[in-house]
Amino acid sequence: MTVSDEAVQAAVDPAVDNWLDAGWSDRELRADVSVGLSSTPKELPPKWFYDDLGSELFDEITRLDEYYPTRREREILEREADAIAAASEADCIAELGSGTSTKTRILLDAFAAAGQLRRYVPFDNSAATLRAAAREVADAYPGLAVRGVVGDFEHHLGHLPLDDVDAPTGALPRAPAMVMLLGGTVGNFSPARRPAFLDAVAGAMQTGDTFLLGTDLVKDAGRLVAAYDDAAGVTARFNLNVLSVLNRRLGADFDLDAFAHEAVFDAGNEWIEMRLRSLRTQTVHIPALEMTVDFVAGERMRTEISAKFRPERVRAELGAAGLVVQRMWTDAEGDYALTLARRVRRT
């Protein structure tokens, strides 16, 4: 690419605000592994599943017969996109964990058809993925203002540019914005951490803005477990791959053949728990952390929780954050829900 080509490309690429410095990912990984593998029981956060191979495996998981959430969510989006646009009254969509923004096109089309699509704000912690997706969306929707944010849920939601920075001084108050989190991602937060996350989401919004949330619903335990422990073993490979991430990035010597994938439904907490079970007594070395970790035979390390919700729980948790439910849509089987809640002024 010539210098002039680079200048042209820079002029047309959507703006992206990057709040993560070059060392962020390494610092977060080291801290998470150090704390998680020193805990009892041991655990690793699920965000480290998604290296290139992990992302490919998860994409494969979403197409498996057993894994219903992606299909159910898409079913609701395709059926109710027009109703979501009308109920939100928004002309700006901000998407948390936007990834490739594939499902988002359903809503963008509906908002555009209603004449209320002005701005799109994708938010993700992968700068490369976000920039590519933002470029594709900008190309597909000429005239749409796209401004991406590279950041972390726990630190940077307050930087969501929901207000139009280019609006002239004295302009009329903006239309409502709609922030959304799809894919059931909220279920990966523990009950102790979800309130702070929802408070941060609400804190990024103005009174009158809306929040569109995807949640997997409580159902038969057999179907839930099958969705996380498929017959083809794709989810097992996905789970074990997190050990490969630690081997590659921290110099660890995890033997993937010495661990087995497990998925169980915890009925008391109403969540799926994914684990890696040590098949033998072993010691793992992690040179980058100057750390050794002992596992006894049969010991389980938690790698993910995926909470399942009841409608009343969704309403209560959103309400506690100042987000009042306006509409809730489910698929025909009642497997999954999309909830639209409006930010109200707190007293």
Tab-separated table of N, CA and C in Angstrom, residues 12-116:
chain	number	residue	atom	x	y	z
A	12	VAL	N	-11.560	7.081	4.939
A	12	VAL	CA	-12.875	6.455	4.776
A	12	VAL	C	-13.186	5.447	5.876
A	13	ASP	N	-12.193	4.972	6.610
A	13	ASP	CA	-12.465	4.004	7.672
A	13	ASP	C	-13.263	4.663	8.795
A	14	PRO	N	-14.213	3.929	9.380
A	14	PRO	CA	-14.958	4.479	10.520
A	14	PRO	C	-14.032	4.811	11.675
A	15	ALA	N	-14.405	5.819	12.429
A	15	ALA	CA	-13.608	6.198	13.600
A	15	ALA	C	-13.692	5.103	14.655
A	16	VAL	N	-12.580	4.840	15.331
A	16	VAL	CA	-12.528	3.840	16.403
A	16	VAL	C	-11.771	4.431	17.583
A	17	ASP	N	-12.405	4.435	18.738
A	17	ASP	CA	-11.750	4.879	19.968
A	17	ASP	C	-11.203	3.642	20.674
A	18	ASN	N	-9.890	3.565	20.831
A	18	ASN	CA	-9.271	2.399	21.458
A	18	ASN	C	-8.826	2.766	22.871
A	19	TRP	N	-9.493	2.180	23.870
A	19	TRP	CA	-9.182	2.457	25.273
A	19	TRP	C	-8.265	1.389	25.877
A	20	LEU	N	-7.813	0.455	25.047
A	20	LEU	CA	-6.935	-0.608	25.545
A	20	LEU	C	-5.530	-0.398	25.006
A	21	ASP	N	-4.548	-0.323	25.888
A	21	ASP	CA	-3.176	-0.194	25.428
A	21	ASP	C	-2.653	-1.551	24.970
A	22	ALA	N	-1.479	-1.540	24.362
A	22	ALA	CA	-0.938	-2.755	23.745
A	22	ALA	C	-0.720	-3.884	24.743
A	23	GLY	N	-0.485	-3.546	26.012
A	23	GLY	CA	-0.215	-4.589	26.995
A	23	GLY	C	-1.424	-5.065	27.765
A	24	TRP	N	-2.612	-4.537	27.440
A	24	TRP	CA	-3.813	-4.848	28.230
A	24	TRP	C	-4.101	-6.344	28.284
A	25	SER	N	-4.118	-6.992	27.126
A	25	SER	CA	-4.500	-8.400	27.081
A	25	SER	C	-3.549	-9.264	27.898
A	26	ASP	N	-2.245	-9.015	27.782
A	26	ASP	CA	-1.278	-9.806	28.548
A	26	ASP	C	-1.436	-9.585	30.049
A	27	ARG	N	-1.661	-8.341	30.457
A	27	ARG	CA	-1.836	-8.061	31.886
A	27	ARG	C	-3.086	-8.744	32.426
A	28	GLU	N	-4.183	-8.657	31.672
A	28	GLU	CA	-5.429	-9.274	32.111
A	28	GLU	C	-5.293	-10.795	32.199
A	29	LEU	N	-4.667	-11.394	31.184
A	29	LEU	CA	-4.487	-12.846	31.186
A	29	LEU	C	-3.645	-13.280	32.379
A	30	ARG	N	-2.544	-12.603	32.622
A	30	ARG	CA	-1.671	-12.969	33.738
A	30	ARG	C	-2.400	-12.837	35.078
A	31	ALA	N	-3.150	-11.760	35.228
A	31	ALA	CA	-3.874	-11.563	36.484
A	31	ALA	C	-4.954	-12.617	36.664
A	32	ASP	N	-5.706	-12.909	35.603
A	32	ASP	CA	-6.791	-13.890	35.698
A	32	ASP	C	-6.267	-15.290	36.001
A	33	VAL	N	-5.168	-15.661	35.358
A	33	VAL	CA	-4.607	-17.003	35.575
A	33	VAL	C	-3.998	-17.094	36.965
A	34	SER	N	-3.282	-16.065	37.363
A	34	SER	CA	-2.644	-16.079	38.685
A	34	SER	C	-3.677	-16.217	39.796
A	35	VAL	N	-4.744	-15.434	39.716
A	35	VAL	CA	-5.785	-15.492	40.742
A	35	VAL	C	-6.611	-16.773	40.605
A	36	GLY	N	-7.014	-17.077	39.378
A	36	GLY	CA	-7.919	-18.209	39.171
A	36	GLY	C	-7.316	-19.555	39.526
A	37	LEU	N	-6.037	-19.750	39.202
A	37	LEU	CA	-5.413	-21.043	39.481
A	37	LEU	C	-4.861	-21.131	40.898
A	38	SER	N	-4.960	-20.037	41.641
A	38	SER	CA	-4.621	-20.060	43.068
A	38	SER	C	-5.871	-20.210	43.930
A	39	SER	N	-7.026	-20.167	43.301
A	39	SER	CA	-8.293	-20.219	44.031
A	39	SER	C	-8.706	-21.659	44.312
A	40	THR	N	-9.663	-21.796	45.209
A	40	THR	CA	-10.253	-23.107	45.494
A	40	THR	C	-11.776	-22.987	45.390
A	41	PRO	N	-12.417	-23.628	44.419
A	41	PRO	CA	-11.794	-24.414	43.342
A	41	PRO	C	-11.130	-23.513	42.305
A	42	LYS	N	-10.271	-24.125	41.491
A	42	LYS	CA	-9.594	-23.378	40.442
A	42	LYS	C	-10.601	-22.960	39.361
A	43	GLU	N	-10.317	-21.826	38.722
A	43	GLU	CA	-11.195	-21.384	37.640
A	43	GLU	C	-10.446	-20.474	36.683
A	44	LEU	N	-10.969	-20.400	35.452
A	44	LEU	CA	-10.466	-19.489	34.431
A	44	LEU	C	-11.661	-18.752	33.833
A	45	PRO	N	-11.551	-17.451	33.559
A	45	PRO	CA	-12.664	-16.730	32.942
A	45	PRO	C	-12.864	-17.172	31.494
A	46	PRO	N	-14.100	-17.215	31.027
A	46	PRO	CA	-14.374	-17.690	29.667
A	46	PRO	C	-13.876	-16.779	28.557
A	47	LYS	N	-13.503	-15.532	28.872
A	47	LYS	CA	-13.065	-14.638	27.799
A	47	LYS	C	-11.794	-15.134	27.116
A	48	TRP	N	-11.044	-16.047	27.756
A	48	TRP	CA	-9.808	-16.531	27.150
A	48	TRP	C	-10.033	-17.706	26.209
A	49	PHE	N	-11.280	-18.122	26.018
A	49	PHE	CA	-11.597	-19.140	25.013
A	49	PHE	C	-11.291	-18.648	23.598
A	50	TYR	N	-11.399	-17.338	23.372
A	50	TYR	CA	-11.588	-16.838	22.016
A	50	TYR	C	-10.317	-16.362	21.328
A	51	ASP	N	-9.346	-17.274	21.188
A	51	ASP	CA	-8.280	-17.004	20.236
A	51	ASP	C	-8.823	-17.366	18.852
A	52	ASP	N	-8.000	-17.396	17.825
A	52	ASP	CA	-8.509	-17.671	16.479
A	52	ASP	C	-9.196	-19.032	16.401
A	53	LEU	N	-8.536	-20.069	16.967
A	53	LEU	CA	-9.137	-21.397	16.920
A	53	LEU	C	-10.400	-21.448	17.767
A	54	GLY	N	-10.366	-20.852	18.952
A	54	GLY	CA	-11.543	-20.847	19.802
A	54	GLY	C	-12.726	-20.174	19.140
A	55	SER	N	-12.478	-19.080	18.438
A	55	SER	CA	-13.558	-18.380	17.738
A	55	SER	C	-14.134	-19.249	16.622
A	56	GLU	N	-13.261	-19.957	15.914
A	56	GLU	CA	-13.723	-20.863	14.859
A	56	GLU	C	-14.569	-21.994	15.450
A	57	LEU	N	-14.112	-22.551	16.568
A	57	LEU	CA	-14.856	-23.640	17.200
A	57	LEU	C	-16.202	-23.154	17.719
A	58	PHE	N	-16.240	-21.953	18.296
A	58	PHE	CA	-17.523	-21.450	18.779
A	58	PHE	C	-18.485	-21.221	17.620
A	59	ASP	N	-17.982	-20.720	16.509
A	59	ASP	CA	-18.836	-20.552	15.334
A	59	ASP	C	-19.413	-21.897	14.898
A	60	GLU	N	-18.595	-22.945	14.986
A	60	GLU	CA	-19.083	-24.293	14.660
A	60	GLU	C	-20.133	-24.747	15.666
A	61	ILE	N	-19.927	-24.435	16.945
A	61	ILE	CA	-20.887	-24.792	17.991
A	61	ILE	C	-22.256	-24.199	17.702
A	62	THR	N	-22.281	-22.942	17.257
A	62	THR	CA	-23.566	-22.263	17.034
A	62	THR	C	-24.390	-22.924	15.931
A	63	ARG	N	-23.757	-23.763	15.120
A	63	ARG	CA	-24.482	-24.443	14.040
A	63	ARG	C	-24.857	-25.883	14.399
A	64	LEU	N	-24.487	-26.334	15.595
A	64	LEU	CA	-24.815	-27.696	16.008
A	64	LEU	C	-26.299	-27.840	16.329
A	65	ASP	N	-26.830	-29.036	16.096
A	65	ASP	CA	-28.244	-29.289	16.411
A	65	ASP	C	-28.530	-29.045	17.884
A	66	GLU	N	-27.603	-29.451	18.757
A	66	GLU	CA	-27.855	-29.347	20.196
A	66	GLU	C	-27.855	-27.900	20.693
A	67	TYR	N	-27.144	-27.030	19.977
A	67	TYR	CA	-26.962	-25.666	20.491
A	67	TYR	C	-28.049	-24.761	19.915
A	68	TYR	N	-29.117	-24.608	20.687
A	68	TYR	CA	-30.300	-23.864	20.235
A	68	TYR	C	-30.216	-22.342	20.417
A	69	PRO	N	-29.429	-21.766	21.383
A	69	PRO	CA	-29.570	-20.332	21.676
A	69	PRO	C	-29.399	-19.407	20.470
A	70	THR	N	-28.408	-19.667	19.620
A	70	THR	CA	-28.174	-18.787	18.478
A	70	THR	C	-29.360	-18.801	17.530
A	71	ARG	N	-29.903	-19.998	17.256
A	71	ARG	CA	-31.064	-20.091	16.354
A	71	ARG	C	-32.273	-19.398	16.946
A	72	ARG	N	-32.505	-19.604	18.252
A	72	ARG	CA	-33.681	-19.007	18.894
A	72	ARG	C	-33.587	-17.480	18.900
A	73	GLU	N	-32.406	-16.968	19.201
A	73	GLU	CA	-32.250	-15.517	19.220
A	73	GLU	C	-32.479	-14.937	17.827
A	74	ARG	N	-31.924	-15.597	16.826
A	74	ARG	CA	-32.110	-15.103	15.461
A	74	ARG	C	-33.579	-15.159	15.054
A	75	GLU	N	-34.267	-16.215	15.476
A	75	GLU	CA	-35.699	-16.342	15.183
A	75	GLU	C	-36.473	-15.141	15.726
A	76	ILE	N	-36.168	-14.757	16.966
A	76	ILE	CA	-36.861	-13.616	17.572
A	76	ILE	C	-36.492	-12.324	16.844
A	77	LEU	N	-35.220	-12.139	16.538
A	77	LEU	CA	-34.798	-10.930	15.846
A	77	LEU	C	-35.487	-10.786	14.501
A	78	GLU	N	-35.548	-11.874	13.743
A	78	GLU	CA	-36.166	-11.812	12.424
A	78	GLU	C	-37.661	-11.523	12.523
A	79	ARG	N	-38.302	-12.059	13.550
A	79	ARG	CA	-39.752	-11.868	13.703
A	79	ARG	C	-40.102	-10.510	14.290
A	80	GLU	N	-39.253	-10.005	15.183
A	80	GLU	CA	-39.637	-8.837	15.980
A	80	GLU	C	-38.787	-7.592	15.724
A	81	ALA	N	-37.919	-7.606	14.707
A	81	ALA	CA	-37.030	-6.461	14.488
A	81	ALA	C	-37.804	-5.161	14.312
A	82	ASP	N	-38.884	-5.203	13.571
A	82	ASP	CA	-39.675	-3.981	13.370
A	82	ASP	C	-40.276	-3.495	14.687
A	83	ALA	N	-40.750	-4.426	15.498
A	83	ALA	CA	-41.339	-4.054	16.788
A	83	ALA	C	-40.284	-3.496	17.724
A	84	ILE	N	-39.071	-4.043	17.671
A	84	ILE	CA	-37.982	-3.535	18.507
A	84	ILE	C	-37.637	-2.107	18.111
A	85	ALA	N	-37.559	-1.852	16.811
A	85	ALA	CA	-37.260	-0.498	16.344
A	85	ALA	C	-38.332	0.478	16.811
A	86	ALA	N	-39.594	0.090	16.657
A	86	ALA	CA	-40.688	0.987	17.030
A	86	ALA	C	-40.717	1.232	18.535
A	87	ALA	N	-40.528	0.183	19.325
A	87	ALA	CA	-40.614	0.326	20.783
A	87	ALA	C	-39.440	1.112	21.348
A	88	SER	N	-38.265	0.980	20.744
A	88	SER	CA	-37.082	1.673	21.252
A	88	SER	C	-37.093	3.159	20.909
A	89	GLU	N	-37.695	3.494	19.769
A	89	GLU	CA	-37.704	4.874	19.261
A	89	GLU	C	-36.293	5.407	19.047
A	90	ALA	N	-35.326	4.512	18.906
A	90	ALA	CA	-33.916	4.902	18.850
A	90	ALA	C	-33.458	5.151	17.418
A	91	ASP	N	-32.464	6.029	17.277
A	91	ASP	CA	-31.815	6.182	15.980
A	91	ASP	C	-30.326	5.858	16.072
A	92	CYS	N	-29.905	5.396	17.236
A	92	CYS	CA	-28.514	4.992	17.463
A	92	CYS	C	-28.522	3.636	18.148
A	93	ILE	N	-27.778	2.685	17.587
A	93	ILE	CA	-27.629	1.356	18.186
A	93	ILE	C	-26.186	1.205	18.651
A	94	ALA	N	-26.006	0.895	19.926
A	94	ALA	CA	-24.682	0.599	20.472
A	94	ALA	C	-24.669	-0.868	20.882
A	95	GLU	N	-23.757	-1.636	20.322
A	95	GLU	CA	-23.742	-3.083	20.554
A	95	GLU	C	-22.530	-3.489	21.381
A	96	LEU	N	-22.781	-4.080	22.548
A	96	LEU	CA	-21.720	-4.558	23.418
A	96	LEU	C	-21.306	-5.970	22.986
A	97	GLY	N	-20.006	-6.210	22.907
A	97	GLY	CA	-19.535	-7.506	22.437
A	97	GLY	C	-19.962	-7.735	21.004
A	98	SER	N	-19.721	-6.746	20.144
A	98	SER	CA	-20.285	-6.753	18.790
A	98	SER	C	-19.693	-7.828	17.887
A	99	GLY	N	-18.447	-8.227	18.108
A	99	GLY	CA	-17.844	-9.267	17.270
A	99	GLY	C	-17.897	-8.885	15.802
A	100	THR	N	-18.398	-9.795	14.975
A	100	THR	CA	-18.471	-9.545	13.532
A	100	THR	C	-19.734	-8.795	13.131
A	101	SER	N	-20.601	-8.485	14.095
A	101	SER	CA	-21.831	-7.715	13.843
A	101	SER	C	-22.775	-8.414	12.850
A	102	THR	N	-22.714	-9.731	12.768
A	102	THR	CA	-23.513	-10.446	11.776
A	102	THR	C	-25.009	-10.359	12.063
A	103	LYS	N	-25.424	-10.758	13.280
A	103	LYS	CA	-26.852	-10.715	13.601
A	103	LYS	C	-27.388	-9.288	13.649
A	104	THR	N	-26.483	-8.342	13.882
A	104	THR	CA	-26.892	-6.946	13.996
A	104	THR	C	-27.555	-6.442	12.730
A	105	ARG	N	-27.181	-7.029	11.582
A	105	ARG	CA	-27.742	-6.562	10.307
A	105	ARG	C	-29.268	-6.662	10.294
A	106	ILE	N	-29.809	-7.637	11.000
A	106	ILE	CA	-31.266	-7.785	11.037
A	106	ILE	C	-31.899	-6.531	11.629
A	107	LEU	N	-31.328	-6.043	12.726
A	107	LEU	CA	-31.857	-4.837	13.361
A	107	LEU	C	-31.523	-3.591	12.559
A	108	LEU	N	-30.316	-3.515	12.015
A	108	LEU	CA	-29.959	-2.353	11.209
A	108	LEU	C	-30.905	-2.198	10.032
A	109	ASP	N	-31.269	-3.316	9.391
A	109	ASP	CA	-32.216	-3.265	8.277
A	109	ASP	C	-33.573	-2.735	8.731
A	110	ALA	N	-34.044	-3.218	9.896
A	110	ALA	CA	-35.355	-2.795	10.390
A	110	ALA	C	-35.353	-1.313	10.773
A	111	PHE	N	-34.286	-0.870	11.438
A	111	PHE	CA	-34.194	0.536	11.827
A	111	PHE	C	-34.088	1.432	10.596
A	112	ALA	N	-33.340	0.970	9.588
A	112	ALA	CA	-33.207	1.756	8.361
A	112	ALA	C	-34.543	1.855	7.637
A	113	ALA	N	-35.276	0.751	7.580
A	113	ALA	CA	-36.582	0.751	6.910
A	113	ALA	C	-37.560	1.686	7.600
A	114	ALA	N	-37.398	1.844	8.914
A	114	ALA	CA	-38.276	2.736	9.680
A	114	ALA	C	-37.806	4.192	9.625
A	115	GLY	N	-36.695	4.436	8.926
A	115	GLY	CA	-36.181	5.786	8.808
A	115	GLY	C	-35.568	6.319	10.084
A	116	GLN	N	-35.105	5.409	10.972
A	116	GLN	CA	-34.582	5.874	12.253
A	116	GLN	C	-33.172	5.360	12.545
